[in-house]
Amino acid sequence: MRPHLPRFSRNALALGAAATLSVGVLAACSSSGSSSGTSSTTSPTSGTSTAANTTPITIGASLSLTGDFSSDGINYEHGYDLWVNDVNKAGGIDGRQVKLTILNDNSSPTQVATNYRTLISVDHVDLTFGPFSSLLTTPADSVVAHYGYAFVEGAGGAPSVFQSPANEADHNIFDVSLPIKDEMVPFVNYIASLPASQRPKTAAYPMADDPFADPPVQLAQQMLSALGVKTVYSKIFPEEAADYKAPADQVAASGAQIVVLGSTDVPTVSAFMQAFEQQHYNPKLFIAAAGPDQGASFTSVVGKANATGVMVPDGWYPGFDNAASKALVNEYVAKYGGTASSMSSDVAEAYSVGQVMEQAVKATSGTDNAKIIAYLHDASTTLTSVQGPVKFDSLGENGESDAFVFQWQNGVFDQVLPASAPGSVSIIGTKPNWAS
Amino acid sequence: MAREIYQAIVDGILVGGVYALMAVGLTLIFGVLDIINIAQGILVILGAYLSYELAARLHIDLFLGLLVTVPAMFVIGVVIQWSFIRPLRGRERTSMTLLVTYAIALILEGLLYQVFGPNFKQLNAWYVTSSVHVFGFYLPYIYLFGFALAVALVAALYALLYRTRFGRSVRATMQDETAARLVGIDTNRVAAITFGIGVAVTAAGGMVYGATSGGFNPNSGYDLISRLLAIIILGGLGSIGGALAASVFMLTLEALVDVWSPNWAIVVFYAALVLVLLIRPTGFFGRQPVRAQ
Amino acid sequence: MSGLAKRSAKFAWPLALIAAAAVFPVVFPNPVVTNYGVFTLIFVIVASAWNVFSGYSGYISLGHAVFFGSGAYALGIAATDWHVTGTATFALLPLTAIVGALIAVPFGLVALRVRRHTFIVITIAVFFIFQLMAYNFSFTGGSIGVSSPFLPWQAATYNNPFYYIALGCAVGTIAVAWLIRRSRFGLQLRAIRDDEDRARGLGVRAMRVKLTAFALSGAVTAVAGGVWFFYLTQVQPPSGFDPLFDLSVVLMAFLGGLGTVSGPILGALIIEPGQLYLTATFTNGYLSEILLGAVFLAVVLFMPRGIVPTGGEWVTRMRTRGRPAITPPAPVAADAETAEARQ
C-alpha cells in the first residue's frame, strides 16, 4: 500500500481547509447582523418615525489613510471628525447623536468599492460620505448609486466624476466644493484687468497628467491666449514623474512671465520651484492648481520666504471671513496644533460635507436618502457651509461656490482675488526673487 | 531649439549622476548575490530620511553627514542580508528573493510612516538651490557635487574590486560561486559584506535624491525601483561603471525626448531598454552570460 | 472497486468544492460576502493563469498586469465603441482573451529570448510601457480612463452574475492548469524549468512551448481583467496597470506552492480576502504594512515550498508515524519450510 496520500486528495484537502478558512473570514466580517441579507433595493428609510427618535445616525465613509493620497486622506479624517464632535456637542441632529465609521481604502479602487459595500450592507449605515479624489469617487459611486444613497463629497471635482454613468443614471453625487474647471478664472480676470502696458506677454502651462489638474489650466490657457498672452510652453508630463528637472528647466528656458502649473501635490510644485531657483529664473506670476493650499505641508518643504508670491485657486482658506469657518480654524489649531495658515483646505472641505448632510437631514426630518437626493437637487435649496454657500445643479456640482485665488505673503496665506471680493488683500503683483 | 537640446543634454548628464548613485548599489548586489533587491527604492528613501534627521536635529551638513549615514546603512545592509537573504536557497530562490525583498520594503515603509508620517520632507543646503553659470547654462551645485560623488564612489569601488584581496573574492564569487567556495573563499561573508556595501552606497544616493526630488515621503520609493532596474540591466548586471554609463545615457535620452513630449519621455526610457536588450542581451558592459541557469 | 469508479472517486473532492462554491451566494447572500467572493475568484483565475506560465516554466513574470489591464481596457473600449450596453457586455469577454493572446505574442517573442533576472526586468519594462501608453493615448481616455456600461440591477443581487461568471472562468482555468500539468506539454514546460539547455538538447522546441504557455496565461489573465473592470465599472491607468499587482500574484502562487495546481488557488483564497479585510479595518497608521511584510517574511523563510507541498508532507508524516518506510523482508520461518520441502 502506498504510504502517502495521492496528490489529488492531498490538494483537495488543502483546498477544503482554505475554503473553510476563507468562509470563516467572510462569515466573521459579515457577522454583524446580516443573516438574511435584506439590503433594500430602494433607499433605506430609517428614523422617520413621528415620535422623538434618539437612535444614533450612522454615517460611513472610506478614506485613503494609507497609500498615494494618505496626506490628504488624513486631513479629511480630521475634518469629518471635527464635524462629528461639533454636531454631537450641540446635541446631535434633531436630538440624534452621529456615529461615523471610517474605513481605509489605501487609495485603491478595488478596496473602495468593497468598503462602501461593507458600510452599507454590513454596518447598515444610514448615510454615506465620499472618499478622497476624483479617481476613487467614480468607482465608489457605482456601488453607492445602486443602493440609492446620496453621495455627498468634497474631493471629487473633476468633470469625469459628474459625467460618470452612475451619476448620469442616478444623480446622487453632490460635490460641496468648487467645481475645478473654472477655478483659474479670477486669475485670468486679474490679468485682463491690468493695463496693456503692464500685462505680461508670455505664459507657460506645464501640466501633470491628471483629470483634476488639467481642465482649469487648459481653460486658463485658452482665455489668456485670447487676451493676447503668448503661450511659450504647454506640455503634459506624467503624474508619477520621478524627477521634474527636465520639464522645469524647459519652462525656465522659455522665460515665460506667467507660469500656470497644473499640479496635484506639494512635491511637484516644490520641484518646479527648486529648478526655477537653480536656473535663476523667476516668473512675474506663479500660480499652481494644488499644493500651496496644503498649509504647513507646503511651507515646510519650500520655506516661507520662497513661498511668498505663489498663488493657488481654491474655494476656501483659513482666513475666510465666515463665523463658522473661523470657529473651525480655532478648533483645528486647538486640537492638532500649528497655526491657522498651517491648515489644509481638505479639512474645511470635509467639514462642509458634514454640514451639508446635516442640513439635508434636518430639512427632510430623517435619513431617507431618496428624499435627501430630491431636496439637494431642488432648485430652491441653498445651504451654508464653512466654504460658503452651496447649491447643486442637476449633475451635483456646486454652482454657488465662488473661486478665489490665494497667495502666500510672508508666511501668511491670504485671499487676493477677486480683488473686489470681501476679505481680499492686495496682491503681490510681481513675485519676489528667490530667497536663499 | 538648439539651446533646448543642449539644456536637455546637460540635464540628462547631471540627473544621470544622481541615478547612478542610487543604481550602483543595486548592480553590485545583483552581480554578487544574484538577486533583484526590490527594497532598493525604500532604502534610498531611508538614506534620505537619515540625512534629514542629521541635518534637522544636529545641523550637520548633508555631505558631512554621509560619514555617519554610510556606515549606518552598511550595518543595516549586513543585518538584512544575514537575517533574511542568506537562508534562501533552492529552486525557487528567484521568487523567494523577490518576495523577501518586497517584504523588507513593506516593513521599512511602514516603519518610516510610523516615525515620520506622510508629510513631505526636503533636504536643504546652500548648494541645493544655487548654481554656477557656465557657457550660458546654470549648473546647480548639488548636481555637480552629486555627479562628482558618483564618479568618486565608482572609482573607489573599482579600487576595492581590483586592488584588494577582498575585491578578488568578490569578483570570484561573481564569476562562479561554487568555484569560489572550492578555492576557499567564504562566500557567505563575501555576500554579507557586499550587500552591506551596496546599501551603504545607497545612503549617498538617498541624500542626493532627498535634496533634488522636491519633497519625499515613504511612498516615494516605488517610482524609483523600476527605473533603477532598467538602468542596471542596460548597464550590465554587476558592472559598476556600466551603471554610471547607463544612468547618464538613459537620463539624457529621456531629457531629450522631454523637449518634445514629457509624457512620451518615460516610455522611451523603457522602450530603449527593451530595444537594447534585443540587440545586446547582456547590456552595455555586462559580463555575465544572460543565458546561464 | 473498478478502475472507472476509482478514477471518478478522485474527482469527488474537487466536484464537492465546486458545488460548495456554486451554492455559496445562496448560503451567504450578503453583497459584501459575494463582493469578497468576486474579487477572490478573480485572483484565483489570475494566480492560476500566472502559475501555468511562471510556475511551470520557471520564468517569473512581473508583467502580467499588462494582460489584466489590457483586458479591462479592451472590454471598456469595445463596449463604448460598439455601443454595447447591459448584460450584452459579458458577450465581449472572449474578445479580451483574444486581445490578451495577441499582446502575448510580440511580448513573448521579445521577452522569452532572455532568462531569469533579465526576463523579469523586461516584463517590468513592458508593464510600464503599457501603463504609460494608457495615460498617453486618447482612445484609452488618458488619465480619466474608461467606464463600463451602467447596469440598472438591484443592489442585493448585483454581485451574483459576476460571481458565477468568475466562478465559471476559475473552474475553467483550473481545469486547463490541471490538464496541462498531466500532459506532455506540461512535461516540456517543467523540463525547461529544470534545465532549458538540456531540454532543448532532448528535442523540446523551447521557444514554441514557452510562447504557447505565455499566450494562454495572458489570454486568461485578460479575461479576468475584463470581469474585474465590468464589476468595478471603471479602469484608469494606475488601477488597471497596478505595479503591485504582480507581486501580490507571485505571493499567492508562492504561498500555495509554485508549480502545483491547487497552490495558487489556496494562496488567492487566503490572501485576497485577508488583504481586503485587513486594509479596511487597519486604519491605525501603517501597522498593517509592517504586519503584512512580516507575514511574507515568515512564509518565505519557514514555508519555502508553499503550503500545499509542505502541508502534504506534514500529512504524510502524520499518517506514517511509527511505520517503517520499507516493509522488512519475510521472517526466517520460511527458510525452514523450504528446507523441509527439499528433504
PDB file of C-alpha atoms in Angstrom, chain A residues 234-405:
ATOM      1  CA  SER A 234       2.423  73.954 -22.907  1.00  0.00           C
ATOM      2  CA  LYS A 235       3.108  70.304 -22.185  1.00  0.00           C
ATOM      3  CA  ILE A 236       1.701  67.473 -20.135  1.00  0.00           C
ATOM      4  CA  PHE A 237       4.090  65.465 -18.012  1.00  0.00           C
ATOM      5  CA  PRO A 238       3.460  62.178 -16.217  1.00  0.00           C
ATOM      6  CA  GLU A 239       1.759  62.400 -12.887  1.00  0.00           C
ATOM      7  CA  GLU A 240       4.159  59.976 -11.249  1.00  0.00           C
ATOM      8  CA  ALA A 241       7.320  61.525 -12.585  1.00  0.00           C
ATOM      9  CA  ALA A 242      10.347  60.643 -10.533  1.00  0.00           C
ATOM     10  CA  ASP A 243      12.040  63.901 -11.460  1.00  0.00           C
ATOM     11  CA  TYR A 244      10.715  67.167 -12.809  1.00  0.00           C
ATOM     12  CA  LYS A 245      14.013  68.831 -13.581  1.00  0.00           C
ATOM     13  CA  ALA A 246      13.874  68.488 -17.353  1.00  0.00           C
ATOM     14  CA  PRO A 247      10.367  69.943 -17.913  1.00  0.00           C
ATOM     15  CA  ALA A 248      11.022  72.602 -15.282  1.00  0.00           C
ATOM     16  CA  ASP A 249      14.268  73.644 -16.933  1.00  0.00           C
ATOM     17  CA  GLN A 250      12.458  73.901 -20.255  1.00  0.00           C
ATOM     18  CA  VAL A 251       9.919  76.221 -18.667  1.00  0.00           C
ATOM     19  CA  ALA A 252      12.733  78.275 -17.204  1.00  0.00           C
ATOM     20  CA  ALA A 253      14.433  78.433 -20.569  1.00  0.00           C
ATOM     21  CA  SER A 254      11.246  79.776 -22.110  1.00  0.00           C
ATOM     22  CA  GLY A 255      11.471  82.813 -19.879  1.00  0.00           C
ATOM     23  CA  ALA A 256       7.694  82.981 -19.542  1.00  0.00           C
ATOM     24  CA  GLN A 257       6.385  85.809 -17.401  1.00  0.00           C
ATOM     25  CA  ILE A 258       3.452  83.763 -16.121  1.00  0.00           C
ATOM     26  CA  VAL A 259       3.612  80.139 -15.056  1.00  0.00           C
ATOM     27  CA  VAL A 260       0.337  78.253 -14.613  1.00  0.00           C
ATOM     28  CA  LEU A 261       1.304  74.892 -13.161  1.00  0.00           C
ATOM     29  CA  GLY A 262      -1.180  72.022 -13.295  1.00  0.00           C
ATOM     30  CA  SER A 263      -0.030  70.254 -10.163  1.00  0.00           C
ATOM     31  CA  THR A 264      -1.773  67.861  -7.816  1.00  0.00           C
ATOM     32  CA  ASP A 265       0.581  67.728  -4.868  1.00  0.00           C
ATOM     33  CA  VAL A 266       3.302  69.531  -2.975  1.00  0.00           C
ATOM     34  CA  PRO A 267       6.402  67.784  -4.400  1.00  0.00           C
ATOM     35  CA  THR A 268       5.525  68.805  -7.960  1.00  0.00           C
ATOM     36  CA  VAL A 269       5.305  72.475  -7.043  1.00  0.00           C
ATOM     37  CA  SER A 270       8.381  72.288  -4.869  1.00  0.00           C
ATOM     38  CA  ALA A 271      10.450  70.568  -7.549  1.00  0.00           C
ATOM     39  CA  PHE A 272       9.496  73.201 -10.130  1.00  0.00           C
ATOM     40  CA  MET A 273      10.306  75.985  -7.729  1.00  0.00           C
ATOM     41  CA  GLN A 274      13.659  74.454  -6.917  1.00  0.00           C
ATOM     42  CA  ALA A 275      14.535  74.080 -10.597  1.00  0.00           C
ATOM     43  CA  PHE A 276      13.465  77.675 -11.277  1.00  0.00           C
ATOM     44  CA  GLU A 277      15.716  78.886  -8.490  1.00  0.00           C
ATOM     45  CA  GLN A 278      18.643  76.854  -9.776  1.00  0.00           C
ATOM     46  CA  GLN A 279      18.118  78.320 -13.236  1.00  0.00           C
ATOM     47  CA  HIS A 280      17.946  81.864 -11.857  1.00  0.00           C
ATOM     48  CA  TYR A 281      14.514  82.143 -13.375  1.00  0.00           C
ATOM     49  CA  ASN A 282      11.767  83.987 -11.546  1.00  0.00           C
ATOM     50  CA  PRO A 283       8.385  84.349 -13.249  1.00  0.00           C
ATOM     51  CA  LYS A 284       6.461  87.517 -12.577  1.00  0.00           C
ATOM     52  CA  LEU A 285       3.374  85.493 -11.642  1.00  0.00           C
ATOM     53  CA  PHE A 286       3.261  81.890 -10.493  1.00  0.00           C
ATOM     54  CA  ILE A 287       0.028  80.016  -9.829  1.00  0.00           C
ATOM     55  CA  ALA A 288      -0.378  76.275  -9.184  1.00  0.00           C
ATOM     56  CA  ALA A 289      -3.553  74.171  -9.296  1.00  0.00           C
ATOM     57  CA  ALA A 290      -2.837  72.397  -5.995  1.00  0.00           C
ATOM     58  CA  GLY A 291      -0.080  72.110  -3.439  1.00  0.00           C
ATOM     59  CA  PRO A 292       0.217  75.626  -1.992  1.00  0.00           C
ATOM     60  CA  ASP A 293      -3.202  75.091  -0.424  1.00  0.00           C
ATOM     61  CA  GLN A 294      -1.787  72.404   1.860  1.00  0.00           C
ATOM     62  CA  GLY A 295      -0.715  74.822   4.531  1.00  0.00           C
ATOM     63  CA  ALA A 296       2.264  73.707   6.591  1.00  0.00           C
ATOM     64  CA  SER A 297       2.819  70.701   4.331  1.00  0.00           C
ATOM     65  CA  PHE A 298       3.741  73.185   1.643  1.00  0.00           C
ATOM     66  CA  THR A 299       5.736  75.792   3.549  1.00  0.00           C
ATOM     67  CA  SER A 300       7.763  73.242   5.489  1.00  0.00           C
ATOM     68  CA  VAL A 301       9.101  71.923   2.192  1.00  0.00           C
ATOM     69  CA  VAL A 302       9.702  75.137   0.207  1.00  0.00           C
ATOM     70  CA  GLY A 303      10.273  77.535   3.052  1.00  0.00           C
ATOM     71  CA  LYS A 304       8.160  80.565   3.947  1.00  0.00           C
ATOM     72  CA  ALA A 305      10.393  83.023   2.138  1.00  0.00           C
ATOM     73  CA  ASN A 306      10.256  81.207  -1.177  1.00  0.00           C
ATOM     74  CA  ALA A 307       6.545  80.602  -0.836  1.00  0.00           C
ATOM     75  CA  THR A 308       5.851  84.327  -0.933  1.00  0.00           C
ATOM     76  CA  GLY A 309       4.086  85.272  -4.122  1.00  0.00           C
ATOM     77  CA  VAL A 310       2.987  81.737  -5.029  1.00  0.00           C
ATOM     78  CA  MET A 311      -0.730  81.569  -5.746  1.00  0.00           C
ATOM     79  CA  VAL A 312      -3.324  78.817  -5.751  1.00  0.00           C
ATOM     80  CA  PRO A 313      -7.054  78.822  -6.519  1.00  0.00           C
ATOM     81  CA  ASP A 314      -9.462  77.350  -4.017  1.00  0.00           C
ATOM     82  CA  GLY A 315     -12.887  77.756  -2.546  1.00  0.00           C
ATOM     83  CA  TRP A 316     -11.661  78.356   0.987  1.00  0.00           C
ATOM     84  CA  TYR A 317      -8.757  79.488   3.136  1.00  0.00           C
ATOM     85  CA  PRO A 318      -8.172  79.690   6.880  1.00  0.00           C
ATOM     86  CA  GLY A 319      -8.696  83.448   6.978  1.00  0.00           C
ATOM     87  CA  PHE A 320     -12.124  83.189   5.392  1.00  0.00           C
ATOM     88  CA  ASP A 321     -14.475  85.777   6.862  1.00  0.00           C
ATOM     89  CA  ASN A 322     -17.188  83.397   7.962  1.00  0.00           C
ATOM     90  CA  ALA A 323     -18.119  82.801  11.595  1.00  0.00           C
ATOM     91  CA  ALA A 324     -18.406  79.056  11.283  1.00  0.00           C
ATOM     92  CA  SER A 325     -15.151  78.902   9.367  1.00  0.00           C
ATOM     93  CA  LYS A 326     -13.293  80.916  11.986  1.00  0.00           C
ATOM     94  CA  ALA A 327     -14.639  78.661  14.709  1.00  0.00           C
ATOM     95  CA  LEU A 328     -13.464  75.622  12.769  1.00  0.00           C
ATOM     96  CA  VAL A 329      -9.985  77.069  12.372  1.00  0.00           C
ATOM     97  CA  ASN A 330      -9.708  77.708  16.099  1.00  0.00           C
ATOM     98  CA  GLU A 331     -10.914  74.231  16.895  1.00  0.00           C
ATOM     99  CA  TYR A 332      -8.470  72.678  14.459  1.00  0.00           C
ATOM    100  CA  VAL A 333      -5.493  74.571  15.833  1.00  0.00           C
ATOM    101  CA  ALA A 334      -6.540  73.723  19.384  1.00  0.00           C
ATOM    102  CA  LYS A 335      -6.801  70.028  18.609  1.00  0.00           C
ATOM    103  CA  TYR A 336      -3.998  69.469  16.108  1.00  0.00           C
ATOM    104  CA  GLY A 337      -1.580  72.292  16.764  1.00  0.00           C
ATOM    105  CA  GLY A 338       0.104  74.619  14.328  1.00  0.00           C
ATOM    106  CA  THR A 339      -1.203  77.973  13.147  1.00  0.00           C
ATOM    107  CA  ALA A 340      -4.178  78.968  11.049  1.00  0.00           C
ATOM    108  CA  SER A 341      -2.033  79.093   7.930  1.00  0.00           C
ATOM    109  CA  SER A 342      -0.779  75.577   8.500  1.00  0.00           C
ATOM    110  CA  MET A 343      -4.258  74.201   7.971  1.00  0.00           C
ATOM    111  CA  SER A 344      -5.055  72.389   4.739  1.00  0.00           C
ATOM    112  CA  SER A 345      -8.234  73.204   2.833  1.00  0.00           C
ATOM    113  CA  ASP A 346      -9.020  69.477   2.875  1.00  0.00           C
ATOM    114  CA  VAL A 347     -10.215  69.914   6.448  1.00  0.00           C
ATOM    115  CA  ALA A 348     -12.734  72.570   5.501  1.00  0.00           C
ATOM    116  CA  GLU A 349     -13.947  70.538   2.536  1.00  0.00           C
ATOM    117  CA  ALA A 350     -14.623  67.532   4.739  1.00  0.00           C
ATOM    118  CA  TYR A 351     -16.314  69.669   7.353  1.00  0.00           C
ATOM    119  CA  SER A 352     -18.579  71.166   4.696  1.00  0.00           C
ATOM    120  CA  VAL A 353     -19.644  67.693   3.608  1.00  0.00           C
ATOM    121  CA  GLY A 354     -20.865  67.072   7.123  1.00  0.00           C
ATOM    122  CA  GLN A 355     -22.643  70.412   7.300  1.00  0.00           C
ATOM    123  CA  VAL A 356     -24.485  69.887   4.032  1.00  0.00           C
ATOM    124  CA  MET A 357     -25.626  66.445   5.080  1.00  0.00           C
ATOM    125  CA  GLU A 358     -26.758  67.832   8.435  1.00  0.00           C
ATOM    126  CA  GLN A 359     -28.913  70.469   6.796  1.00  0.00           C
ATOM    127  CA  ALA A 360     -30.401  67.911   4.407  1.00  0.00           C
ATOM    128  CA  VAL A 361     -31.302  65.564   7.242  1.00  0.00           C
ATOM    129  CA  LYS A 362     -32.913  68.363   9.203  1.00  0.00           C
ATOM    130  CA  ALA A 363     -34.855  69.608   6.186  1.00  0.00           C
ATOM    131  CA  THR A 364     -36.210  66.157   5.337  1.00  0.00           C
ATOM    132  CA  SER A 365     -36.708  65.230   9.016  1.00  0.00           C
ATOM    133  CA  GLY A 366     -34.861  61.982   8.680  1.00  0.00           C
ATOM    134  CA  THR A 367     -32.341  59.884   6.809  1.00  0.00           C
ATOM    135  CA  ASP A 368     -34.404  58.867   3.809  1.00  0.00           C
ATOM    136  CA  ASN A 369     -31.829  59.040   1.031  1.00  0.00           C
ATOM    137  CA  ALA A 370     -34.375  59.441  -1.751  1.00  0.00           C
ATOM    138  CA  LYS A 371     -35.807  62.478  -0.027  1.00  0.00           C
ATOM    139  CA  ILE A 372     -32.347  63.849   0.639  1.00  0.00           C
ATOM    140  CA  ILE A 373     -31.359  63.496  -3.005  1.00  0.00           C
ATOM    141  CA  ALA A 374     -34.534  65.243  -4.098  1.00  0.00           C
ATOM    142  CA  TYR A 375     -34.017  68.007  -1.559  1.00  0.00           C
ATOM    143  CA  LEU A 376     -30.421  68.611  -2.575  1.00  0.00           C
ATOM    144  CA  HIS A 377     -31.359  68.802  -6.237  1.00  0.00           C
ATOM    145  CA  ASP A 378     -34.231  71.149  -5.569  1.00  0.00           C
ATOM    146  CA  ALA A 379     -33.586  74.428  -7.352  1.00  0.00           C
ATOM    147  CA  SER A 380     -34.642  76.483  -4.352  1.00  0.00           C
ATOM    148  CA  THR A 381     -32.303  74.797  -1.902  1.00  0.00           C
ATOM    149  CA  THR A 382     -29.328  76.872  -0.854  1.00  0.00           C
ATOM    150  CA  LEU A 383     -27.233  75.612   2.016  1.00  0.00           C
ATOM    151  CA  THR A 384     -24.426  77.093   4.062  1.00  0.00           C
ATOM    152  CA  SER A 385     -21.029  75.693   4.856  1.00  0.00           C
ATOM    153  CA  VAL A 386     -17.663  76.854   6.129  1.00  0.00           C
ATOM    154  CA  GLN A 387     -16.699  77.176   2.476  1.00  0.00           C
ATOM    155  CA  GLY A 388     -19.607  79.493   1.725  1.00  0.00           C
ATOM    156  CA  PRO A 389     -22.987  78.920   0.089  1.00  0.00           C
ATOM    157  CA  VAL A 390     -23.782  75.567  -1.513  1.00  0.00           C
ATOM    158  CA  LYS A 391     -26.319  74.990  -4.280  1.00  0.00           C
ATOM    159  CA  PHE A 392     -26.280  71.926  -6.531  1.00  0.00           C
ATOM    160  CA  ASP A 393     -27.081  71.704 -10.209  1.00  0.00           C
ATOM    161  CA  SER A 394     -28.585  68.651 -11.865  1.00  0.00           C
ATOM    162  CA  LEU A 395     -25.221  66.888 -12.072  1.00  0.00           C
ATOM    163  CA  GLY A 396     -24.314  67.607  -8.481  1.00  0.00           C
ATOM    164  CA  GLU A 397     -21.855  70.431  -8.981  1.00  0.00           C
ATOM    165  CA  ASN A 398     -21.875  73.322  -6.559  1.00  0.00           C
ATOM    166  CA  GLY A 399     -22.698  76.232  -8.815  1.00  0.00           C
ATOM    167  CA  GLU A 400     -22.890  78.703  -5.983  1.00  0.00           C
ATOM    168  CA  SER A 401     -19.331  78.453  -4.819  1.00  0.00           C
ATOM    169  CA  ASP A 402     -17.016  81.151  -5.909  1.00  0.00           C
ATOM    170  CA  ALA A 403     -13.490  80.650  -6.950  1.00  0.00           C
ATOM    171  CA  PHE A 404     -10.940  82.648  -5.071  1.00  0.00           C
ATOM    172  CA  VAL A 405      -7.248  82.893  -5.573  1.00  0.00           C
TER     173      VAL A 405
END
